[in-house]
């Protein structure tokens, strides 16, 4: 994955994360569930991110990687 692609993935994920949680842009250590996330919001984030990325983003990726940095890293590794 190129740096440009990684930056774009991070920006898109950050924007949707902040929008779904109705909060500021996340830092790498921000935990989705400790900053107001619920299972319904997790489903919403993964569905919207899947639409933007044009691929499936299973909610289990967020459940297993609930900090922003870990979530982005997991998304990078699962990039088709």
Short mmCIF file of C-alpha atoms in Angstrom, two decimals:
data_model
loop_
_atom_site.label_atom_id
_atom_site.label_comp_id
_atom_site.label_asym_id
_atom_site.label_seq_id
_atom_site.Cartn_x
_atom_site.Cartn_y
_atom_site.Cartn_z
CA UNK A 1 0.00 0.00 0.00
CA UNK A 2 1.45 3.39 -0.95
CA UNK A 3 1.78 6.26 1.49
CA UNK A 4 -0.85 8.20 -0.47
CA UNK A 5 -3.31 5.30 -0.23
CA UNK A 6 -2.59 4.90 3.48
CA UNK A 7 -3.10 8.62 4.09
CA UNK A 8 -6.39 8.58 2.20
CA UNK A 9 -7.59 5.51 4.12
CA UNK A 10 -6.68 7.19 7.41
CA UNK A 11 -8.44 10.44 6.42
CA UNK A 12 -11.62 8.68 5.28
CA UNK A 13 -11.73 6.47 8.36
CA UNK A 14 -11.07 9.43 10.67
CA UNK A 15 -13.84 11.51 9.12
CA UNK A 16 -16.42 8.73 9.38
CA UNK A 17 -15.31 7.76 12.90
CA UNK A 18 -15.76 11.38 14.06
CA UNK A 19 -19.09 11.68 12.26
CA UNK A 20 -20.55 8.44 13.67
CA UNK A 21 -19.40 9.32 17.19
CA UNK A 22 -20.35 12.99 16.76
CA UNK A 23 -16.96 14.03 18.09
CA UNK A 24 -13.50 15.24 17.13
CA UNK A 25 -11.09 13.48 14.80
CA UNK A 26 -9.61 10.48 16.62
CA UNK A 27 -6.02 9.96 17.69
CA UNK A 28 -4.38 6.57 17.26
CA UNK A 29 -5.03 5.67 20.89
CA UNK A 30 -8.74 6.60 20.93
CA UNK A 31 -10.87 3.56 21.65
CA UNK A 32 -14.14 3.43 19.73
CA UNK A 33 -16.17 2.06 22.61
CA UNK A 34 -14.59 4.26 25.29
CA UNK A 35 -15.37 7.41 23.28
CA UNK A 36 -19.09 6.81 22.91
CA UNK A 37 -19.25 3.92 20.47
CA UNK A 38 -21.95 1.29 20.72
CA UNK A 39 -22.56 -1.89 18.76
CA UNK A 40 -25.08 -0.05 16.58
CA UNK A 41 -22.59 2.75 15.89
CA UNK A 42 -19.93 0.14 15.09
CA UNK A 43 -22.25 -1.40 12.49
CA UNK A 44 -22.98 2.04 11.07
CA UNK A 45 -19.28 2.95 10.84
CA UNK A 46 -18.34 -0.31 9.12
CA UNK A 47 -21.25 -0.08 6.67
CA UNK A 48 -20.47 3.52 5.72
CA UNK A 49 -16.76 2.83 5.49
CA UNK A 50 -17.47 -0.18 3.30
CA UNK A 51 -19.45 2.06 0.93
CA UNK A 52 -16.64 4.62 0.75
CA UNK A 53 -13.91 2.00 0.30
CA UNK A 54 -16.06 -0.07 -2.07
CA UNK A 55 -15.39 -3.28 -0.14
CA UNK A 56 -16.78 -5.06 2.86
CA UNK A 57 -15.60 -3.93 6.28
CA UNK A 58 -16.74 -6.61 8.74
CA UNK A 59 -17.67 -5.24 12.15
CA UNK A 60 -15.43 -7.91 13.72
CA UNK A 61 -12.42 -5.94 12.43
CA UNK A 62 -13.48 -3.01 14.63
CA UNK A 63 -14.40 -5.26 17.55
CA UNK A 64 -10.93 -6.85 17.50
CA UNK A 65 -9.15 -3.53 16.83
CA UNK A 66 -11.10 -0.94 18.77
CA UNK A 67 -8.43 1.76 18.93
CA UNK A 68 -8.29 4.02 15.89
CA UNK A 69 -4.68 3.22 15.06
CA UNK A 70 -5.20 -0.54 15.30
CA UNK A 71 -8.39 -0.30 13.22
CA UNK A 72 -6.64 1.59 10.41
CA UNK A 73 -3.74 -0.89 10.48
CA UNK A 74 -6.17 -3.80 10.25
CA UNK A 75 -7.96 -2.14 7.33
CA UNK A 76 -4.62 -1.67 5.55
CA UNK A 77 -3.82 -5.37 5.96
CA UNK A 78 -7.21 -6.47 4.62
CA UNK A 79 -7.05 -4.15 1.59
CA UNK A 80 -7.74 -6.11 -1.55
#
